Coordinates of C-alpha atoms in Angstrom, one line a residue:
Chain N
M1 CA -16.8 129.8 -52.6
A2 CA -15.6 126.8 -54.6
T3 CA -12.8 129.0 -56.0
L4 CA -11.6 129.8 -52.4
G5 CA -12.2 126.2 -51.3
A6 CA -14.6 127.4 -48.6
H7 CA -17.0 125.1 -46.8
I8 CA -19.7 125.6 -44.2
V9 CA -18.7 124.6 -40.7
H10 CA -21.6 126.0 -38.7
L11 CA -25.2 126.9 -39.6
A12 CA -28.0 128.1 -37.4
P13 CA -30.8 130.8 -37.9
G14 CA -28.9 134.0 -38.5
E15 CA -25.5 132.4 -38.2
L16 CA -23.1 130.9 -40.6
D17 CA -19.4 130.1 -40.4
L18 CA -17.2 129.4 -43.4
A19 CA -13.8 127.9 -43.4
A20 CA -11.2 128.0 -46.2
P21 CA -7.6 126.7 -46.4
F22 CA -4.7 129.0 -47.1
A23 CA -4.0 129.0 -50.9
G24 CA -1.1 130.7 -52.5
A25 CA -3.2 131.9 -55.4
F26 CA -4.8 134.4 -53.0
A27 CA -1.6 135.6 -51.3
Q28 CA -0.3 139.1 -51.6
Q29 CA 3.3 140.4 -51.7
N30 CA 4.2 139.2 -48.2
G31 CA 2.8 135.7 -48.5
Y32 CA -0.3 136.5 -46.4
W33 CA -3.8 136.1 -47.7
H34 CA -4.9 139.1 -49.8
A35 CA -7.4 141.5 -48.2
G36 CA -9.7 140.8 -51.1
A37 CA -9.7 137.0 -50.3
I38 CA -10.5 137.8 -46.6
A39 CA -13.2 140.2 -47.7
S40 CA -14.7 137.6 -50.1
L41 CA -14.9 135.0 -47.3
A42 CA -16.5 137.4 -44.8
D43 CA -18.9 138.8 -47.4
S44 CA -20.1 135.3 -48.2
A45 CA -20.5 134.4 -44.5
N46 CA -22.6 137.5 -44.0
G47 CA -24.6 136.8 -47.2
Y48 CA -25.4 133.2 -46.2
A49 CA -26.2 134.2 -42.6
A50 CA -28.8 136.7 -44.0
Y51 CA -30.1 134.0 -46.3
T52 CA -30.9 131.7 -43.3
L53 CA -33.6 134.3 -42.2
A54 CA -34.9 135.3 -45.6
P55 CA -38.2 134.2 -47.2
P56 CA -38.1 131.2 -49.6
A57 CA -37.2 132.2 -53.2
S58 CA -35.3 135.3 -52.1
D59 CA -32.2 136.7 -53.6
I60 CA -29.7 138.4 -51.3
L61 CA -27.2 141.1 -52.6
A62 CA -24.6 143.0 -50.7
V63 CA -25.3 146.8 -50.8
E64 CA -22.1 147.7 -49.0
F65 CA -19.6 146.4 -46.6
K66 CA -16.6 147.7 -44.6
I67 CA -13.8 145.6 -43.3
N68 CA -11.1 146.5 -40.7
L69 CA -8.0 144.4 -41.1
L70 CA -6.6 143.8 -37.7
A71 CA -3.6 141.5 -38.1
P72 CA -1.6 139.9 -40.9
A73 CA -3.6 137.0 -42.5
R74 CA -1.2 134.2 -42.0
G75 CA -2.2 130.7 -41.1
E76 CA -3.3 127.4 -42.5
Q77 CA -7.0 128.1 -42.4
F78 CA -9.3 131.0 -42.2
L79 CA -12.7 131.0 -40.5
A80 CA -15.4 133.7 -41.2
C81 CA -18.3 133.8 -38.8
G82 CA -21.2 135.8 -40.1
R83 CA -24.1 136.9 -37.8
V84 CA -27.3 138.8 -38.5
I85 CA -27.4 141.9 -36.3
R86 CA -30.7 143.2 -37.5
P87 CA -33.0 141.2 -39.9
G88 CA -35.4 143.2 -42.0
R89 CA -37.9 142.8 -44.8
T90 CA -35.9 144.9 -47.2
L91 CA -32.5 145.4 -45.6
T92 CA -30.5 143.1 -43.3
V93 CA -27.4 144.1 -41.4
C94 CA -24.7 141.5 -40.6
Q95 CA -21.3 141.5 -38.9
A96 CA -18.6 139.0 -39.5
E97 CA -15.4 138.1 -37.6
V98 CA -12.5 136.4 -39.5
F99 CA -10.0 134.3 -37.7
A100 CA -6.7 132.7 -38.8
D101 CA -5.8 129.3 -37.4
S102 CA -2.1 128.4 -37.3
S103 CA 0.0 125.6 -35.8
S104 CA 3.6 124.6 -35.9
A105 CA 6.0 122.0 -34.4
E106 CA 7.2 124.6 -31.9
A107 CA 4.0 126.2 -30.7
P108 CA 0.4 125.1 -29.7
P109 CA -2.3 125.8 -32.2
S110 CA -3.5 129.4 -32.1
R111 CA -6.5 131.3 -33.4
T112 CA -6.2 135.0 -34.1
L113 CA -8.9 137.6 -34.9
I114 CA -7.7 139.1 -38.2
A115 CA -10.7 141.1 -39.5
I116 CA -14.2 142.4 -38.7
M117 CA -16.8 143.3 -41.3
S118 CA -20.1 145.1 -41.2
S119 CA -22.5 144.6 -44.2
T120 CA -25.8 145.8 -45.5
L121 CA -27.7 143.3 -47.6
I122 CA -30.8 143.8 -49.7
I123 CA -33.4 141.0 -50.0
R124 CA -35.4 140.7 -53.2
P125 CA -37.6 138.0 -54.8
A126 CA -35.4 135.7 -56.8
P127 CA -35.4 136.5 -60.5
Chain V
M19 CA -3.7 140.0 -59.4
A20 CA -2.5 137.1 -61.5
T21 CA -5.3 135.0 -60.1
L22 CA -7.9 137.7 -61.3
G23 CA -6.0 138.1 -64.6
A24 CA -5.6 141.8 -63.8
H25 CA -3.2 144.1 -65.5
I26 CA -2.2 147.8 -65.2
V27 CA -3.8 150.1 -67.9
H28 CA -2.9 153.5 -66.4
L29 CA -0.1 154.6 -64.1
A30 CA 0.7 158.1 -62.8
P31 CA 1.8 159.6 -59.5
G32 CA -1.1 158.8 -57.1
E33 CA -3.1 157.1 -59.8
L34 CA -3.5 153.5 -60.9
D35 CA -6.1 151.7 -63.1
L36 CA -6.4 148.0 -63.2
A37 CA -8.4 146.0 -65.7
A38 CA -9.5 142.4 -65.4
P39 CA -11.7 140.2 -67.7
F40 CA -14.8 138.6 -66.4
A41 CA -14.1 135.0 -65.2
G42 CA -16.7 132.5 -64.2
A43 CA -14.5 131.4 -61.3
F44 CA -15.3 134.6 -59.5
A45 CA -19.1 134.8 -60.3
Q46 CA -21.8 134.5 -57.7
Q47 CA -25.2 132.9 -57.8
N48 CA -26.6 135.2 -60.6
G49 CA -23.6 135.0 -62.9
Y50 CA -22.4 138.4 -61.9
W51 CA -18.9 139.0 -60.5
H52 CA -18.8 138.3 -56.8
A53 CA -18.5 141.4 -54.6
G54 CA -15.3 139.9 -53.2
A55 CA -13.7 139.9 -56.6
I56 CA -14.7 143.5 -57.2
A57 CA -13.4 144.5 -53.8
S58 CA -10.1 142.7 -54.5
L59 CA -9.6 144.6 -57.7
A60 CA -10.5 147.9 -56.1
D61 CA -8.3 147.2 -53.0
S62 CA -5.4 146.4 -55.3
A63 CA -5.9 149.6 -57.4
N64 CA -5.9 151.7 -54.2
G65 CA -2.9 149.9 -52.8
Y66 CA -0.8 150.3 -56.0
A67 CA -1.9 154.0 -56.3
A68 CA -0.6 154.6 -52.7
Y69 CA 2.6 152.8 -53.7
T70 CA 3.3 155.3 -56.4
L71 CA 3.8 158.0 -53.8
A72 CA 5.5 155.9 -51.1
P73 CA 9.2 156.1 -50.3
P74 CA 11.5 153.4 -51.9
A75 CA 11.5 150.1 -49.9
S76 CA 8.1 150.6 -48.4
D77 CA 5.5 148.1 -47.7
I78 CA 1.8 149.1 -48.0
L79 CA -1.0 147.4 -46.2
A80 CA -4.7 148.1 -46.2
V81 CA -6.0 149.0 -42.7
E82 CA -9.6 149.1 -43.7
F83 CA -11.8 149.6 -46.7
K84 CA -15.5 150.2 -47.4
I85 CA -17.2 149.4 -50.7
N86 CA -20.6 150.5 -51.9
L87 CA -22.0 148.2 -54.7
L88 CA -24.0 150.3 -57.0
A89 CA -25.1 148.0 -59.8
P90 CA -24.8 144.4 -60.8
A91 CA -21.3 143.5 -61.9
R92 CA -22.1 142.1 -65.3
G93 CA -19.8 142.8 -68.3
E94 CA -16.8 141.4 -70.2
Q95 CA -14.3 143.5 -68.4
F96 CA -13.9 145.4 -65.1
L97 CA -11.8 148.5 -64.5
A98 CA -10.8 149.7 -61.1
C99 CA -9.4 153.3 -60.9
G100 CA -7.5 154.0 -57.7
R101 CA -6.6 157.5 -56.6
V102 CA -4.7 158.9 -53.7
I103 CA -7.0 161.4 -51.9
R104 CA -4.5 162.3 -49.1
P105 CA -1.0 161.0 -49.0
G106 CA 0.7 160.8 -45.6
R107 CA 3.9 159.6 -44.0
T108 CA 2.1 156.9 -42.0
L109 CA -1.5 156.7 -43.4
T110 CA -2.7 157.3 -46.9
V111 CA -6.3 157.5 -47.9
C112 CA -7.5 156.4 -51.4
Q113 CA -10.7 156.2 -53.3
A114 CA -11.5 153.8 -56.2
E115 CA -14.2 153.7 -58.8
V116 CA -15.0 150.4 -60.5
F117 CA -16.6 150.2 -63.9
A118 CA -18.1 147.3 -65.9
D119 CA -17.6 147.4 -69.7
S120 CA -20.1 145.5 -71.8
S121 CA -20.9 145.2 -75.5
S122 CA -23.2 143.1 -77.6
A123 CA -24.3 142.8 -81.2
E124 CA -27.5 144.8 -80.4
A125 CA -26.1 147.7 -78.5
P126 CA -23.1 150.0 -78.5
P127 CA -20.4 149.4 -75.9
S128 CA -21.3 150.8 -72.5
R129 CA -19.4 151.5 -69.3
T130 CA -21.2 151.5 -66.0
L131 CA -20.0 152.6 -62.6
I132 CA -20.7 149.6 -60.4
A133 CA -18.8 150.3 -57.1
I134 CA -16.9 152.9 -55.1
M135 CA -14.4 152.2 -52.4
S136 CA -12.6 154.3 -49.8
S137 CA -9.5 152.8 -48.2
T138 CA -7.0 153.6 -45.4
L139 CA -3.5 152.2 -46.0
I140 CA -0.5 152.1 -43.8
I141 CA 3.1 152.6 -45.1
R142 CA 5.9 150.8 -43.4
P143 CA 9.5 150.0 -44.2
A144 CA 9.6 146.8 -46.2
P145 CA 10.5 143.8 -44.0
Chain G
M22 CA -19.8 165.7 -24.8
A23 CA -21.1 168.6 -22.6
T24 CA -23.0 169.8 -25.7
L25 CA -24.8 166.5 -25.9
G26 CA -25.2 166.2 -22.2
A27 CA -23.3 162.9 -22.2
H28 CA -21.8 161.3 -19.1
I29 CA -19.8 158.2 -18.4
V30 CA -21.7 155.3 -17.0
H31 CA -19.2 152.5 -17.3
L32 CA -15.4 152.5 -17.4
A33 CA -13.0 149.6 -17.5
P34 CA -9.7 148.9 -19.5
G35 CA -10.8 149.0 -23.1
E36 CA -14.4 149.7 -22.3
L37 CA -16.4 152.9 -22.0
D38 CA -20.2 153.5 -21.9
L39 CA -21.6 157.0 -22.5
A40 CA -25.2 158.0 -21.8
A41 CA -27.0 161.0 -23.1
P42 CA -30.6 162.2 -22.8
F43 CA -32.8 162.9 -25.8
A44 CA -32.6 166.6 -26.7
G45 CA -34.7 168.3 -29.3
A46 CA -31.8 170.4 -30.5
F47 CA -30.3 167.2 -32.1
A48 CA -33.5 165.9 -33.6
Q49 CA -34.1 165.5 -37.3
Q50 CA -37.2 165.9 -39.4
N51 CA -39.2 163.1 -37.8
G52 CA -38.4 164.0 -34.2
Y53 CA -35.8 161.2 -33.8
W54 CA -32.2 161.8 -32.9
H55 CA -30.2 162.9 -35.9
A56 CA -27.7 160.3 -37.2
G57 CA -25.0 162.9 -36.6
A58 CA -25.8 163.0 -32.8
I59 CA -25.8 159.2 -32.6
A60 CA -22.5 159.1 -34.5
S61 CA -21.0 161.7 -32.2
L62 CA -21.9 159.7 -29.1
A63 CA -20.5 156.5 -30.5
D64 CA -17.4 158.1 -31.8
S65 CA -16.7 159.6 -28.4
A66 CA -17.4 156.2 -26.7
N67 CA -14.9 154.5 -29.0
G68 CA -12.3 157.4 -28.5
Y69 CA -12.5 157.2 -24.7
A70 CA -12.4 153.4 -24.8
A71 CA -9.1 153.6 -26.8
Y72 CA -7.9 156.2 -24.4
T73 CA -8.2 153.7 -21.4
L74 CA -5.4 151.6 -23.0
A75 CA -3.2 154.4 -24.4
P76 CA 0.1 155.5 -22.8
P77 CA 0.0 158.6 -20.6
A78 CA 0.2 161.9 -22.4
S79 CA -1.3 160.5 -25.6
D80 CA -3.6 162.1 -27.9
I81 CA -6.3 160.0 -29.7
L82 CA -7.8 161.0 -33.0
A83 CA -10.4 159.1 -35.1
V84 CA -9.0 158.3 -38.6
E85 CA -12.3 156.9 -39.9
F86 CA -15.5 155.4 -38.7
K87 CA -18.5 153.7 -40.2
I88 CA -22.0 153.5 -38.7
N89 CA -24.9 151.3 -39.6
L90 CA -28.2 152.8 -38.4
L91 CA -30.5 149.9 -37.5
A92 CA -33.6 151.5 -36.1
P93 CA -35.2 154.9 -35.6
A94 CA -33.4 156.7 -32.7
R95 CA -36.4 157.4 -30.5
G96 CA -36.3 157.2 -26.8
E97 CA -35.6 159.2 -23.6
Q98 CA -31.9 158.2 -23.4
F99 CA -29.2 156.9 -25.6
L100 CA -26.4 154.7 -24.5
A101 CA -23.2 154.1 -26.5
C102 CA -20.9 151.3 -25.5
G103 CA -17.4 151.5 -26.9
R104 CA -15.0 148.5 -26.9
V105 CA -11.4 148.1 -28.0
I106 CA -11.3 145.2 -30.5
R107 CA -7.6 145.5 -31.2
P108 CA -5.2 147.8 -29.3
G109 CA -2.1 148.9 -31.1
R110 CA 0.9 151.2 -30.6
T111 CA -0.1 153.3 -33.6
L112 CA -3.6 152.3 -34.6
T113 CA -6.4 151.0 -32.4
V114 CA -9.7 149.5 -33.7
C115 CA -12.9 149.9 -31.7
Q116 CA -16.5 148.9 -32.0
A117 CA -19.5 150.6 -30.4
E118 CA -23.1 149.6 -30.0
V119 CA -25.7 152.3 -29.5
F120 CA -29.0 151.6 -27.7
A121 CA -32.2 153.7 -27.2
D122 CA -34.0 153.4 -23.9
S123 CA -37.7 154.2 -23.8
S124 CA -40.5 153.9 -21.4
S125 CA -44.2 154.9 -21.3
A126 CA -47.3 154.5 -19.1
E127 CA -48.5 151.7 -21.4
A128 CA -45.4 149.5 -21.8
P129 CA -42.5 148.3 -19.8
P130 CA -39.2 150.0 -20.3
S131 CA -37.4 148.8 -23.4
R132 CA -33.8 148.9 -24.8
T133 CA -33.3 148.8 -28.5
L134 CA -30.1 148.4 -30.5
I135 CA -30.2 151.3 -32.9
A136 CA -26.7 151.5 -34.4
I137 CA -23.3 149.8 -34.6
M138 CA -20.0 151.6 -35.4
S139 CA -16.5 150.5 -36.2
S140 CA -13.6 153.0 -35.8
T141 CA -9.9 153.3 -36.5
L142 CA -8.1 155.6 -34.1
I143 CA -4.5 156.9 -34.2
I144 CA -2.5 157.4 -31.0
R145 CA 0.1 160.2 -30.9
P146 CA 2.1 161.9 -28.2
A147 CA 0.0 164.8 -26.8
P148 CA 1.0 168.2 -28.3
Chain S
M3 CA -28.9 172.0 -38.9
A4 CA -30.0 175.0 -36.9
T5 CA -28.0 173.7 -34.0
L6 CA -24.9 173.7 -36.1
G7 CA -25.7 177.0 -37.7
A8 CA -25.6 175.4 -41.1
H9 CA -27.1 177.0 -44.2
I10 CA -27.4 175.9 -47.9
V11 CA -24.9 177.6 -50.2
H12 CA -25.5 175.5 -53.3
L13 CA -28.5 173.5 -54.6
A14 CA -28.9 171.7 -57.9
P15 CA -30.4 168.3 -58.9
G16 CA -28.3 165.7 -57.0
E17 CA -26.1 168.3 -55.4
L18 CA -26.2 170.2 -52.1
D19 CA -23.6 172.2 -50.3
L20 CA -23.9 173.2 -46.6
A21 CA -21.8 175.7 -44.8
A22 CA -21.4 176.1 -41.0
P23 CA -19.3 178.4 -38.9
F24 CA -16.8 177.0 -36.4
A25 CA -18.5 176.9 -32.9
G26 CA -16.8 176.1 -29.7
A27 CA -19.7 174.0 -28.5
F28 CA -18.7 171.4 -31.1
A29 CA -15.0 171.4 -30.5
Q30 CA -13.0 168.4 -29.2
Q31 CA -10.0 168.3 -26.8
N32 CA -7.6 170.1 -29.2
G33 CA -10.0 173.0 -30.2
Y34 CA -10.8 171.4 -33.6
W35 CA -14.3 170.6 -34.6
H36 CA -15.4 167.2 -33.3
A37 CA -15.6 164.4 -35.8
G38 CA -19.2 164.0 -34.9
A39 CA -20.0 167.6 -35.9
I40 CA -18.2 167.1 -39.3
A41 CA -20.1 163.8 -39.8
S42 CA -23.4 165.6 -38.9
L43 CA -22.7 168.2 -41.6
A44 CA -21.7 165.7 -44.2
D45 CA -24.6 163.4 -43.4
S46 CA -27.0 166.3 -43.8
A47 CA -25.5 167.4 -47.1
N48 CA -25.8 163.8 -48.5
G49 CA -29.4 163.5 -47.2
Y50 CA -30.5 166.8 -48.7
A51 CA -28.7 165.9 -52.0
A52 CA -30.6 162.7 -52.1
Y53 CA -33.8 164.6 -51.4
T54 CA -33.4 166.8 -54.5
L55 CA -33.9 163.7 -56.6
A56 CA -36.6 161.9 -54.6
P57 CA -40.3 161.8 -55.4
P58 CA -42.6 164.4 -53.7
A59 CA -43.7 163.4 -50.2
S60 CA -40.7 161.2 -49.6
D61 CA -38.8 160.6 -46.4
I62 CA -35.1 160.0 -46.6
L63 CA -33.2 158.2 -43.9
A64 CA -29.5 157.3 -43.7
V65 CA -28.9 153.5 -43.6
E66 CA -25.2 153.8 -43.1
F67 CA -22.3 156.1 -43.6
K68 CA -18.5 156.0 -43.4
I69 CA -16.2 159.0 -43.0
N70 CA -12.5 159.2 -43.5
L71 CA -11.0 162.1 -41.5
L72 CA -8.1 163.5 -43.5
A73 CA -6.8 166.5 -41.6
P74 CA -7.5 168.4 -38.4
A75 CA -10.8 170.3 -38.6
R76 CA -9.5 173.8 -37.8
G77 CA -10.9 176.9 -39.6
E78 CA -13.5 179.5 -39.4
Q79 CA -16.0 177.8 -41.6
F80 CA -16.8 174.3 -42.8
L81 CA -18.3 173.4 -46.1
A82 CA -19.9 170.0 -46.9
C83 CA -20.6 169.2 -50.5
G84 CA -23.0 166.3 -50.9
R85 CA -23.4 164.6 -54.3
V86 CA -25.7 161.7 -55.5
I87 CA -23.5 159.0 -57.0
R88 CA -26.3 156.6 -57.8
P89 CA -30.0 157.5 -57.4
G90 CA -32.4 154.7 -56.9
R91 CA -36.1 154.0 -56.2
T92 CA -35.3 152.4 -52.9
L93 CA -31.6 153.1 -52.1
T94 CA -29.5 156.1 -53.1
V95 CA -25.7 156.3 -52.7
C96 CA -24.1 159.7 -52.0
Q97 CA -20.6 161.0 -51.4
A98 CA -19.6 164.2 -49.6
E99 CA -16.4 166.2 -49.3
V100 CA -15.9 168.4 -46.3
F101 CA -13.6 171.4 -46.5
A102 CA -12.3 173.8 -43.8
D103 CA -11.8 177.5 -44.7
S104 CA -9.3 179.5 -42.8
S105 CA -7.8 182.9 -43.1
S106 CA -5.4 185.0 -41.0
A107 CA -3.6 188.3 -41.1
E108 CA -0.3 186.5 -42.1
A109 CA -1.6 184.2 -44.8
P110 CA -4.0 184.2 -47.8
P111 CA -7.3 182.4 -47.3
S112 CA -7.0 178.6 -47.7
R113 CA -9.4 175.7 -48.2
T114 CA -8.4 172.3 -47.1
L115 CA -10.2 168.9 -47.7
I116 CA -10.7 167.5 -44.2
A117 CA -13.0 164.6 -44.7
I118 CA -14.8 162.3 -47.3
M119 CA -18.0 160.4 -46.6
S120 CA -20.0 157.7 -48.5
S121 CA -23.6 157.2 -47.5
T122 CA -26.5 154.8 -48.3
L123 CA -29.9 156.4 -47.9
I124 CA -33.3 154.8 -48.1
I125 CA -36.3 156.6 -49.6
R126 CA -39.8 155.9 -48.2
P127 CA -43.2 157.5 -48.5
A128 CA -43.4 160.3 -45.8
P129 CA -45.4 159.2 -42.8

């Protein structure tokens, strides 16, 4: 998360929002954020959301995730909102929505839904 | 890809393999590569594999992908092998396998399958 | 849908809910509904939801879908609620939630979220 | 599987192929097999493939699956080939390929890859 410059902007049981600024190092050929950077942010939001409901001294690992990319990832900031859909003792399922925030001199600030992710995470005792 | 230090190690029609060294900047809490870094490498391998079969002056964008993480991503190098499963005029479907290569003084070099990805990509005229 | 005994219980632009009774023909080894029957119902709800926003004389086909099965599919009735997340001229993305309704002499009626699905659909002129 | 008329045509450790005849009861609006029927066949092939490697008296449940639909499901028979990609004590990951077989007086018999599925399955002691 340090590599992406991400920080937590919302935290509640089963909920975690991560924000990260656009950075050219993670852009793809058109100057938008790479799908991999978006997926990293959403995967982390889902992982931390699961962590808020896990027993102490647990380790959380993603088993699988799927992302639908809905719109080009252009903007000054990205926001990934992870939510626990079903907590479990062994497996937890989360969903994330990723938004792009943009502003310019000509237009009011806008927030666009750019991706949705569903994840399965496994909870284990920390090593 | 420059950010991940990835480079092409195999290229053929409908096939592309990318290799990247382990880098601490993309590690998660246990010192393994973050799922997001693995997904980025696999997504790029699938995107470039699709590109090998696309018309000139095309742009390729991932519409969605799903990754199953099979084993901890530990090793000195990661290899993502992207393959076109079904080429199309509008949509192309690819699959990637991601391997971790590791070696040590005590054991022979080993290669472990750590993830599989399926992707849908859309092909458009380049902007 | 006739095979599953499904019928529409809610219809609005971008929204469609399908209900179907439990039927033994679609049960798996434990007497719960088979994952394939749940997926069929959710896939149809997403397909019809996309159809509500498509131009006249369009054909809608699922390109891919992913389902997370959250709880055993036991109950007297299943309800799949399909929603368009992002409409498009070529591709539309939908999400569905599937619920199981059950009741008994000993307990009040209950509704349980048993599955979530995300789908990509392609819109084409009808043949 | 009885509902779909499916039967086992190949069985080996970690491998299971299921065949099913086309049946109008599972057709969608264009006369092709419904995506839900294809998903049911592939999900069952993956489940049984996982079962071949599970301990005695185990129960296998799909946690999630994702299917990419590659071509229209037209033909006289469908064949789903399930393979264990990574067996595990708790979670097993499988992939399936689904083929359509068709023949006619005018053309030689053909086999077309129409779908690929990846699945996560959980293994539990049988109830």
